[in-house]
Amino acid sequence: MKAILIPPLGKAQQSELDTLYRKTKDPRLRTRAQMVLLSAERGLKALEIAGIVRESEDTVVRWLKRHQSEGVDGLKDAPRAGRQAKVTAAYRAALVAAVRRRPRSLDLPFSIWTLQRLVDYLAEQTGIRIALETLRQTLKREGIVLSRPQHKISSPDPDYAVKKKRSKTPVIT
């Protein structure tokens, strides 16, 4: 296999790759940036880089060539075929708006949201029905977690707290 060498990077390229390596949350992209950095900074060959990043030599060569031809954008995964996601930005906005309101304020016959109730409500509003797990994951990405309802017993009686405490106190005979 013909050896491929990445020429020394300019300051802008170096900075861009370094930022990508340090800040990306995609481990595949981080490994690819590391391959290019090892080749450019240390002058390592594909076989040596393969041993460090635990990939095959062919894989390292492929990503180094792709970086040479396309730059940093070439290290990203190409779009893949597949079904379009059901959860769109509009659906996500409707979901967040609904979950932040009480169901009774939307003229619904219940007072607490559950995943099933949210799925049903949003299916009526948007025409898109998704799985419960998809809804849960979408809520989680928005920083919202539905927890089990906490049922509390209360009374309008002004002495209720005193009576409740008295009922929990053990009687010694």
Coordinates of N, CA, C and O in Angstrom, one line a residue:
M1 N 0.9 -1.2 0.0 CA 0.0 0.0 0.0 C 0.9 1.2 0.0 O 1.9 1.3 0.8
K2 N 0.5 2.2 -0.8 CA 1.3 3.4 -1.0 C 1.1 4.3 0.3 O 0.0 4.5 0.8
A3 N 2.3 4.7 0.8 CA 2.2 5.5 2.0 C 1.6 6.9 1.7 O 1.9 7.5 0.6
I4 N 0.8 7.4 2.6 CA 0.2 8.7 2.4 C 0.7 9.6 3.6 O 0.6 9.2 4.7
L5 N 1.1 10.8 3.2 CA 1.6 11.7 4.2 C 0.8 13.0 4.1 O 0.5 13.5 3.0
I6 N 0.3 13.5 5.3 CA -0.4 14.7 5.3 C 0.7 15.8 5.5 O 1.5 15.8 6.4
P7 N 0.7 16.8 4.6 CA 1.6 17.9 4.8 C 1.4 18.7 6.1 O 0.2 18.6 6.6
P8 N 2.3 19.4 6.6 CA 2.1 20.2 7.8 C 0.9 21.1 7.6 O 0.7 21.7 6.5
L9 N 0.1 21.2 8.7 CA -1.1 22.0 8.6 C -0.8 23.5 8.9 O 0.0 23.8 9.7
G10 N -1.6 24.3 8.3 CA -1.6 25.8 8.6 C -2.2 26.0 10.0 O -2.9 25.1 10.5
K11 N -2.0 27.2 10.5 CA -2.5 27.5 11.9 C -4.0 27.3 11.9 O -4.6 26.8 12.9
A12 N -4.7 27.8 10.9 CA -6.2 27.7 10.8 C -6.7 26.3 10.8 O -7.6 25.9 11.5
Q13 N -6.0 25.5 9.9 CA -6.4 24.1 9.8 C -6.1 23.3 11.1 O -6.9 22.5 11.6
Q14 N -4.9 23.6 11.7 CA -4.5 23.0 13.0 C -5.5 23.3 14.1 O -6.0 22.5 14.8
S15 N -5.9 24.6 14.2 CA -6.9 25.0 15.2 C -8.2 24.4 15.0 O -8.9 23.9 15.9
E16 N -8.7 24.3 13.7 CA -10.0 23.7 13.4 C -10.0 22.2 13.8 O -10.9 21.7 14.4
L17 N -9.0 21.5 13.4 CA -8.9 20.1 13.8 C -8.8 19.9 15.3 O -9.4 19.0 15.8
D18 N -8.0 20.7 15.9 CA -7.8 20.6 17.4 C -9.1 20.8 18.1 O -9.5 20.1 19.0
T19 N -9.9 21.8 17.6 CA -11.2 22.1 18.2 C -12.1 21.0 18.0 O -12.9 20.6 18.9
L20 N -12.1 20.4 16.8 CA -13.0 19.3 16.5 C -12.6 18.1 17.4 O -13.5 17.5 17.9
Y21 N -11.3 17.8 17.5 CA -10.9 16.7 18.3 C -11.3 16.9 19.8 O -11.7 15.9 20.4
R22 N -11.2 18.1 20.3 CA -11.5 18.3 21.7 C -12.9 18.5 22.1 O -13.4 18.2 23.2
K23 N -13.7 19.0 21.2 CA -15.1 19.4 21.5 C -16.2 18.5 20.9 O -17.3 18.7 21.3
T24 N -15.9 17.7 20.0 CA -17.0 16.9 19.4 C -17.5 15.8 20.3 O -16.7 15.3 21.1
K25 N -18.7 15.5 20.2 CA -19.3 14.5 21.1 C -19.4 13.1 20.3 O -19.8 12.1 20.9
D26 N -19.0 13.2 19.0 CA -19.1 12.0 18.2 C -17.7 11.3 18.2 O -16.7 11.8 17.8
P27 N -17.6 10.1 18.8 CA -16.3 9.4 19.0 C -15.7 9.1 17.7 O -14.5 9.1 17.5
R28 N -16.5 8.8 16.6 CA -15.9 8.4 15.3 C -15.2 9.6 14.7 O -14.2 9.5 14.1
L29 N -15.9 10.8 14.8 CA -15.3 12.0 14.3 C -14.0 12.4 15.1 O -13.0 12.8 14.5
R30 N -14.0 12.2 16.4 CA -12.8 12.5 17.2 C -11.6 11.6 16.7 O -10.5 12.0 16.6
T31 N -11.9 10.3 16.5 CA -10.9 9.4 16.0 C -10.3 9.8 14.7 O -9.1 9.7 14.4
R32 N -11.2 10.2 13.8 CA -10.7 10.6 12.4 C -9.9 11.9 12.5 O -8.8 12.0 11.8
A33 N -10.3 12.8 13.4 CA -9.4 14.0 13.6 C -8.1 13.6 14.2 O -7.1 14.2 13.8
Q34 N -8.1 12.7 15.1 CA -6.8 12.2 15.7 C -5.9 11.6 14.6 O -4.7 11.8 14.7
M35 N -6.5 10.9 13.7 CA -5.7 10.2 12.6 C -5.0 11.3 11.8 O -3.8 11.2 11.6
V36 N -5.7 12.4 11.5 CA -5.1 13.4 10.7 C -4.0 14.2 11.5 O -2.9 14.5 11.0
L37 N -4.3 14.4 12.8 CA -3.4 15.2 13.6 C -2.1 14.3 13.8 O -1.0 14.9 13.8
L38 N -2.2 13.0 14.0 CA -1.0 12.2 14.2 C -0.2 12.2 12.9 O 1.1 12.2 13.0
S39 N -0.8 12.2 11.8 CA -0.1 12.2 10.5 C 0.6 13.5 10.3 O 1.7 13.6 9.9
A40 N -0.1 14.6 10.5 CA 0.4 15.9 10.2 C 1.4 16.4 11.2 O 2.5 17.0 10.9
E41 N 1.1 16.2 12.5 CA 2.0 16.7 13.6 C 3.2 15.8 13.8 O 4.3 16.3 14.0
R42 N 3.0 14.5 13.8 CA 4.1 13.6 14.2 C 4.7 12.9 13.0 O 5.7 12.2 13.1
G43 N 4.1 13.1 11.8 CA 4.6 12.4 10.6 C 4.5 10.9 10.6 O 5.3 10.2 10.0
L44 N 3.5 10.4 11.4 CA 3.4 8.9 11.5 C 2.7 8.4 10.2 O 2.0 9.1 9.5
K45 N 3.1 7.1 9.9 CA 2.5 6.5 8.7 C 1.2 5.8 9.1 O 0.9 5.6 10.3
A46 N 0.4 5.4 8.1 CA -0.9 4.8 8.3 C -0.9 3.6 9.2 O -1.7 3.4 10.1
L47 N 0.1 2.7 9.0 CA 0.2 1.5 9.9 C 0.5 1.9 11.3 O -0.1 1.3 12.2
E48 N 1.3 2.9 11.6 CA 1.6 3.3 13.0 C 0.3 3.9 13.6 O 0.0 3.7 14.8
I49 N -0.4 4.8 12.8 CA -1.6 5.4 13.3 C -2.7 4.4 13.6 O -3.4 4.4 14.6
A50 N -2.8 3.3 12.7 CA -3.7 2.3 12.9 C -3.6 1.6 14.2 O -4.5 1.2 14.9
G51 N -2.3 1.4 14.6 CA -2.1 0.7 15.9 C -2.5 1.6 17.1 O -2.9 1.1 18.1
I52 N -2.4 2.9 16.9 CA -2.7 3.8 18.0 C -4.3 4.0 18.2 O -4.8 3.9 19.3
V53 N -5.0 4.1 17.0 CA -6.4 4.4 17.1 C -7.2 3.1 17.0 O -8.5 3.1 17.0
R54 N -6.6 1.9 16.9 CA -7.2 0.6 16.8 C -8.2 0.5 15.6 O -9.3 0.1 15.8
E55 N -7.7 1.0 14.5 CA -8.5 0.8 13.2 C -7.5 0.1 12.3 O -6.3 0.0 12.5
S56 N -8.1 -0.3 11.1 CA -7.2 -1.0 10.1 C -6.4 0.1 9.4 O -6.8 1.3 9.3
E57 N -5.3 -0.4 8.7 CA -4.5 0.5 8.0 C -5.3 1.1 6.8 O -5.2 2.3 6.5
D58 N -6.2 0.3 6.2 CA -7.0 0.8 5.1 C -8.0 1.9 5.5 O -8.2 2.9 4.8
T59 N -8.5 1.7 6.7 CA -9.4 2.8 7.2 C -8.7 4.1 7.4 O -9.1 5.2 7.1
V60 N -7.5 4.0 8.0 CA -6.7 5.2 8.2 C -6.4 5.9 6.9 O -6.5 7.1 6.8
V61 N -5.9 5.1 5.9 CA -5.6 5.7 4.6 C -6.8 6.3 4.0 O -6.7 7.4 3.4
R62 N -8.0 5.7 4.1 CA -9.2 6.2 3.5 C -9.5 7.6 4.1 O -9.8 8.5 3.4
W63 N -9.4 7.7 5.5 CA -9.8 9.0 6.1 C -8.7 10.1 5.9 O -9.0 11.3 5.7
L64 N -7.5 9.7 5.8 CA -6.4 10.7 5.4 C -6.6 11.2 4.0 O -6.5 12.4 3.8
K65 N -6.9 10.3 3.1 CA -7.2 10.8 1.7 C -8.4 11.7 1.6 O -8.4 12.7 0.9
R66 N -9.5 11.3 2.4 CA -10.7 12.1 2.4 C -10.4 13.5 3.0 O -10.9 14.5 2.5
H67 N -9.6 13.5 4.0 CA -9.2 14.8 4.6 C -8.4 15.7 3.6 O -8.6 16.9 3.4
Q68 N -7.5 15.0 2.8 CA -6.7 15.8 1.8 C -7.6 16.3 0.7 O -7.4 17.5 0.3
S69 N -8.7 15.6 0.3 CA -9.5 16.0 -0.8 C -10.6 17.0 -0.3 O -11.0 17.9 -1.1
E70 N -11.2 16.8 0.9 CA -12.3 17.5 1.3 C -12.1 18.4 2.5 O -13.0 19.2 2.9
G71 N -11.0 18.3 3.1 CA -10.7 19.1 4.3 C -11.4 18.5 5.6 O -11.8 17.3 5.6
V72 N -11.7 19.3 6.6 CA -12.3 18.9 7.8 C -13.7 18.3 7.6 O -14.1 17.3 8.2
D73 N -14.4 18.9 6.7 CA -15.8 18.4 6.4 C -15.8 17.0 5.8 O -16.8 16.3 6.0
G74 N -14.7 16.6 5.2 CA -14.6 15.2 4.7 C -14.5 14.2 5.8 O -14.7 13.0 5.5
L75 N -14.2 14.6 7.0 CA -14.2 13.6 8.1 C -15.5 13.2 8.7 O -15.7 12.3 9.4
K76 N -16.5 14.0 8.3 CA -17.9 13.7 8.8 C -18.5 12.6 8.0 O -18.1 12.4 6.9
D77 N -19.4 11.9 8.6 CA -20.1 10.8 7.9 C -21.0 11.4 6.8 O -21.6 12.4 7.0
A78 N -21.1 10.7 5.7 CA -21.9 11.1 4.6 C -23.4 10.8 5.0 O -23.6 9.9 5.8
P79 N -24.3 11.6 4.5 CA -25.7 11.3 4.8 C -26.1 9.8 4.3 O -25.6 9.4 3.3
R80 N -26.9 9.2 5.1 CA -27.3 7.8 4.8 C -28.8 7.8 4.4 O -29.5 8.6 4.9
A81 N -29.1 6.8 3.6 CA -30.5 6.6 3.3 C -31.3 6.1 4.5 O -30.7 5.5 5.4
G82 N -32.5 6.4 4.5 CA -33.4 5.9 5.5 C -34.6 6.8 5.6 O -34.8 7.8 4.9
R83 N -35.6 6.3 6.4 CA -36.8 7.0 6.6 C -36.6 8.4 7.3 O -35.8 8.4 8.2
Q84 N -37.3 9.4 6.9 CA -37.2 10.6 7.5 C -37.7 10.5 9.0 O -38.7 9.7 9.2
A85 N -37.2 11.3 9.8 CA -37.6 11.2 11.2 C -39.0 11.8 11.4 O -39.4 12.8 10.7
K86 N -39.8 11.1 12.2 CA -41.2 11.6 12.4 C -41.2 12.9 13.3 O -42.0 13.7 13.1
V87 N -40.3 12.9 14.2 CA -40.2 14.1 15.1 C -39.5 15.2 14.4 O -38.3 15.2 14.3
T88 N -40.3 16.2 14.0 CA -39.8 17.4 13.4 C -39.6 18.5 14.4 O -40.0 18.3 15.5
A89 N -39.0 19.6 14.0 CA -38.9 20.7 14.9 C -40.2 21.2 15.3 O -40.4 21.6 16.5
A90 N -41.2 21.3 14.4 CA -42.6 21.7 14.7 C -43.2 20.8 15.7 O -43.9 21.3 16.7
Y91 N -43.0 19.5 15.6 CA -43.6 18.5 16.5 C -43.0 18.7 17.9 O -43.7 18.7 18.9
R92 N -41.6 18.9 17.9 CA -40.9 19.1 19.2 C -41.4 20.3 19.9 O -41.6 20.4 21.1
A93 N -41.7 21.4 19.1 CA -42.2 22.7 19.7 C -43.6 22.4 20.2 O -43.9 22.9 21.3
A94 N -44.4 21.7 19.5 CA -45.8 21.4 20.0 C -45.7 20.6 21.3 O -46.5 20.8 22.2
L95 N -44.8 19.6 21.3 CA -44.7 18.8 22.5 C -44.3 19.6 23.7 O -44.9 19.4 24.8
V96 N -43.3 20.4 23.6 CA -42.8 21.2 24.7 C -43.9 22.2 25.1 O -44.1 22.3 26.3
A97 N -44.6 22.8 24.2 CA -45.7 23.7 24.6 C -46.8 23.0 25.3 O -47.3 23.5 26.3
A98 N -47.1 21.8 24.9 CA -48.2 21.0 25.5 C -47.8 20.5 26.9 O -48.5 20.7 27.9
V99 N -46.6 20.0 27.1 CA -46.2 19.4 28.3 C -45.9 20.5 29.4 O -46.0 20.3 30.6
R100 N -45.7 21.7 29.0 CA -45.5 22.9 29.9 C -46.9 23.4 30.4 O -46.9 24.3 31.2
R101 N -47.9 23.0 29.8 CA -49.3 23.4 30.2 C -50.0 22.3 31.0 O -49.7 21.1 30.7
R102 N -50.9 22.7 31.8 CA -51.7 21.7 32.5 C -52.7 21.2 31.6 O -53.3 21.9 30.8
P103 N -53.0 19.9 31.6 CA -54.0 19.3 30.7 C -55.4 20.0 30.8 O -56.1 20.2 29.8
R104 N -55.8 20.3 32.0 CA -57.1 20.9 32.2 C -57.2 22.3 31.5 O -58.2 22.7 31.0
S105 N -56.1 23.0 31.4 CA -56.1 24.3 30.7 C -56.3 24.1 29.2 O -56.6 25.1 28.5
L106 N -56.1 22.9 28.7 CA -56.3 22.6 27.3 C -57.6 21.9 27.1 O -57.9 21.3 26.1
D107 N -58.5 22.0 28.1 CA -59.9 21.4 28.1 C -59.8 19.9 28.0 O -60.6 19.3 27.3
L108 N -58.8 19.2 28.6 CA -58.7 17.8 28.6 C -59.3 17.3 29.9 O -59.2 17.9 31.0
P109 N -59.8 16.0 29.9 CA -60.5 15.5 31.1 C -59.6 14.9 32.2 O -60.0 14.1 33.0
F110 N -58.4 15.3 32.2 CA -57.4 14.7 33.2 C -56.5 15.9 33.6 O -56.4 16.9 33.0
S111 N -55.8 15.7 34.8 CA -55.0 16.8 35.3 C -53.5 16.5 35.3 O -52.7 17.3 35.6
I112 N -53.1 15.3 34.9 CA -51.7 14.9 34.9 C -51.3 14.3 33.5 O -52.1 13.5 33.0
W113 N -50.2 14.7 32.9 CA -49.7 14.1 31.7 C -49.1 12.8 31.9 O -48.4 12.6 32.9
T114 N -49.3 11.8 31.0 CA -48.6 10.6 31.0 C -48.1 10.5 29.5 O -48.5 11.3 28.7
L115 N -47.2 9.6 29.3 CA -46.6 9.5 27.9 C -47.8 9.1 27.0 O -47.8 9.7 25.9
Q116 N -48.6 8.2 27.3 CA -49.7 7.8 26.4 C -50.7 8.9 26.2 O -51.1 9.2 25.0
R117 N -51.0 9.7 27.2 CA -51.8 10.9 27.0 C -51.2 11.9 26.1 O -51.9 12.5 25.2
L118 N -49.9 12.1 26.2 CA -49.2 13.1 25.4 C -49.2 12.6 23.9 O -49.4 13.3 23.0
V119 N -48.9 11.3 23.7 CA -48.9 10.7 22.4 C -50.3 10.9 21.7 O -50.4 11.4 20.6
D120 N -51.3 10.6 22.5 CA -52.7 10.7 21.9 C -53.0 12.2 21.6 O -53.6 12.5 20.5
Y121 N -52.7 13.1 22.5 CA -53.0 14.5 22.3 C -52.2 15.1 21.1 O -52.8 15.7 20.3
L122 N -51.0 14.8 21.0 CA -50.2 15.3 19.9 C -50.6 14.6 18.6 O -50.4 15.3 17.5
A123 N -51.0 13.4 18.6 CA -51.5 12.8 17.4 C -52.7 13.5 16.9 O -52.9 13.7 15.7
E124 N -53.6 13.9 17.8 CA -54.8 14.7 17.4 C -54.4 16.1 16.9 O -54.9 16.6 15.9
Q125 N -53.4 16.7 17.5 CA -53.0 18.1 17.2 C -52.1 18.2 15.9 O -52.3 19.1 15.1
T126 N -51.2 17.2 15.7 CA -50.2 17.3 14.6 C -50.5 16.3 13.5 O -49.9 16.4 12.4
G127 N -51.2 15.2 13.8 CA -51.4 14.2 12.8 C -50.3 13.2 12.8 O -50.2 12.3 11.9
I128 N -49.3 13.3 13.7 CA -48.2 12.4 13.8 C -48.3 11.6 15.0 O -48.3 12.1 16.1
R129 N -48.3 10.3 14.9 CA -48.3 9.4 16.0 C -46.9 8.7 16.1 O -46.5 8.1 15.2
I130 N -46.3 8.8 17.3 CA -45.0 8.2 17.5 C -45.1 7.2 18.7 O -46.1 7.2 19.4
A131 N -44.1 6.4 18.8 CA -44.0 5.4 19.9 C -43.8 6.1 21.3 O -43.2 7.2 21.3
L132 N -44.2 5.5 22.3 CA -44.0 6.0 23.7 C -42.5 6.2 24.0 O -42.1 7.3 24.5
E133 N -41.6 5.3 23.6 CA -40.2 5.4 23.8 C -39.6 6.6 23.0 O -38.8 7.3 23.5
T134 N -40.1 6.8 21.8 CA -39.6 7.9 21.0 C -40.0 9.2 21.7 O -39.2 10.2 21.8
L135 N -41.2 9.3 22.2 CA -41.7 10.5 23.0 C -40.8 10.7 24.2 O -40.4 11.8 24.5
R136 N -40.6 9.7 24.9 CA -39.8 9.8 26.2 C -38.4 10.3 25.8 O -37.9 11.2 26.5
Q137 N -37.8 9.8 24.8 CA -36.4 10.2 24.4 C -36.4 11.6 23.9 O -35.5 12.4 24.2
T138 N -37.5 12.0 23.2 CA -37.6 13.4 22.7 C -37.7 14.4 23.9 O -37.1 15.4 24.0
L139 N -38.5 14.0 24.9 CA -38.7 14.8 26.1 C -37.3 14.9 26.9 O -37.0 16.0 27.3
K140 N -36.6 13.8 26.9 CA -35.3 13.8 27.6 C -34.3 14.7 27.0 O -33.6 15.5 27.6
R141 N -34.3 14.7 25.6 CA -33.4 15.7 24.9 C -33.8 17.1 25.2 O -32.9 18.0 25.1
E142 N -35.1 17.4 25.5 CA -35.5 18.7 25.8 C -35.3 19.0 27.3 O -35.7 20.1 27.7
G143 N -34.8 18.1 28.0 CA -34.6 18.3 29.5 C -35.8 18.1 30.3 O -35.9 18.6 31.4
I144 N -36.8 17.4 29.8 CA -38.0 17.2 30.5 C -38.2 15.7 30.9 O -38.0 14.8 30.0
V145 N -38.5 15.4 32.1 CA -38.7 14.0 32.5 C -40.0 13.9 33.2 O -40.3 14.7 34.2
L146 N -40.9 13.0 32.7 CA -42.2 12.8 33.4 C -42.0 11.8 34.5 O -41.4 10.7 34.3
S147 N -42.4 12.2 35.7 CA -42.3 11.3 36.8 C -43.6 10.8 37.2 O -44.7 11.3 36.8
R148 N -43.7 9.8 38.0 CA -44.9 9.2 38.5 C -45.6 10.3 39.3 O -45.0 11.0 40.1
P149 N -46.9 10.4 39.2 CA -47.7 11.4 40.0 C -47.6 11.1 41.5 O -47.6 9.9 41.9
Q150 N -47.5 12.1 42.3 CA -47.4 12.0 43.7 C -48.8 12.3 44.2 O -49.3 13.4 44.1
H151 N -49.5 11.3 44.7 CA -50.9 11.5 45.2 C -50.8 12.0 46.7 O -50.1 11.4 47.5
K152 N -51.5 13.1 46.9 CA -51.5 13.7 48.3 C -52.9 13.8 48.7 O -53.8 14.2 48.0
I153 N -53.1 13.5 50.0 CA -54.4 13.7 50.5 C -54.4 15.0 51.3 O -53.6 15.2 52.1
S154 N -55.5 15.7 51.1 CA -55.6 17.0 51.8 C -57.0 17.2 52.2 O -57.9 16.5 51.7
S155 N -57.3 18.2 53.0 CA -58.6 18.5 53.4 C -58.8 20.0 53.6 O -57.8 20.7 54.0
P156 N -60.0 20.5 53.4 CA -60.2 22.0 53.7 C -60.3 22.3 55.2 O -60.3 23.4 55.5
D157 N -60.3 21.3 56.0 CA -60.4 21.4 57.4 C -59.2 22.2 58.0 O -58.1 21.7 57.7
P158 N -59.3 23.3 58.6 CA -58.2 24.1 59.1 C -57.4 23.3 60.2 O -56.2 23.5 60.3
D159 N -58.0 22.3 60.9 CA -57.3 21.5 61.9 C -56.7 20.2 61.3 O -56.3 19.3 62.0
Y160 N -56.8 20.1 60.0 CA -56.4 18.8 59.3 C -54.9 18.4 59.7 O -54.7 17.3 60.0
A161 N -54.0 19.4 59.6 CA -52.6 19.0 59.9 C -52.4 18.5 61.3 O -51.7 17.5 61.5
V162 N -53.1 19.1 62.3 CA -53.0 18.6 63.7 C -53.6 17.2 63.8 O -53.0 16.3 64.4
K163 N -54.8 17.0 63.2 CA -55.4 15.7 63.3 C -54.6 14.6 62.6 O -54.5 13.5 63.1
K164 N -54.0 15.0 61.5 CA -53.2 14.0 60.7 C -52.0 13.6 61.5 O -51.6 12.4 61.6
K165 N -51.3 14.6 62.2 CA -50.2 14.3 63.0 C -50.6 13.4 64.2 O -49.9 12.5 64.6
R166 N -51.7 13.7 64.8 CA -52.2 13.0 65.9 C -52.5 11.6 65.5 O -52.2 10.6 66.3
S167 N -53.0 11.3 64.3 CA -53.3 10.0 63.9 C -52.1 9.1 63.7 O -52.1 7.9 63.7
K168 N -50.9 9.8 63.4 CA -49.7 9.0 63.1 C -48.9 8.8 64.4 O -48.0 8.0 64.4
T169 N -49.2 9.5 65.5 CA -48.5 9.3 66.7 C -49.0 8.0 67.4 O -50.2 7.8 67.5
P170 N -48.0 7.1 67.7 CA -48.4 5.9 68.4 C -49.0 6.1 69.8 O -48.6 7.0 70.5
V171 N -50.0 5.3 70.0 CA -50.7 5.3 71.3 C -50.0 4.3 72.3 O -49.9 3.2 72.0
I172 N -49.6 4.8 73.5 CA -48.9 4.0 74.4 C -50.0 3.7 75.5 O -50.5 4.5 76.2
T173 N -50.2 2.4 75.7 CA -51.1 2.0 76.8 C -50.5 1.1 77.8 O -49.4 0.6 77.7

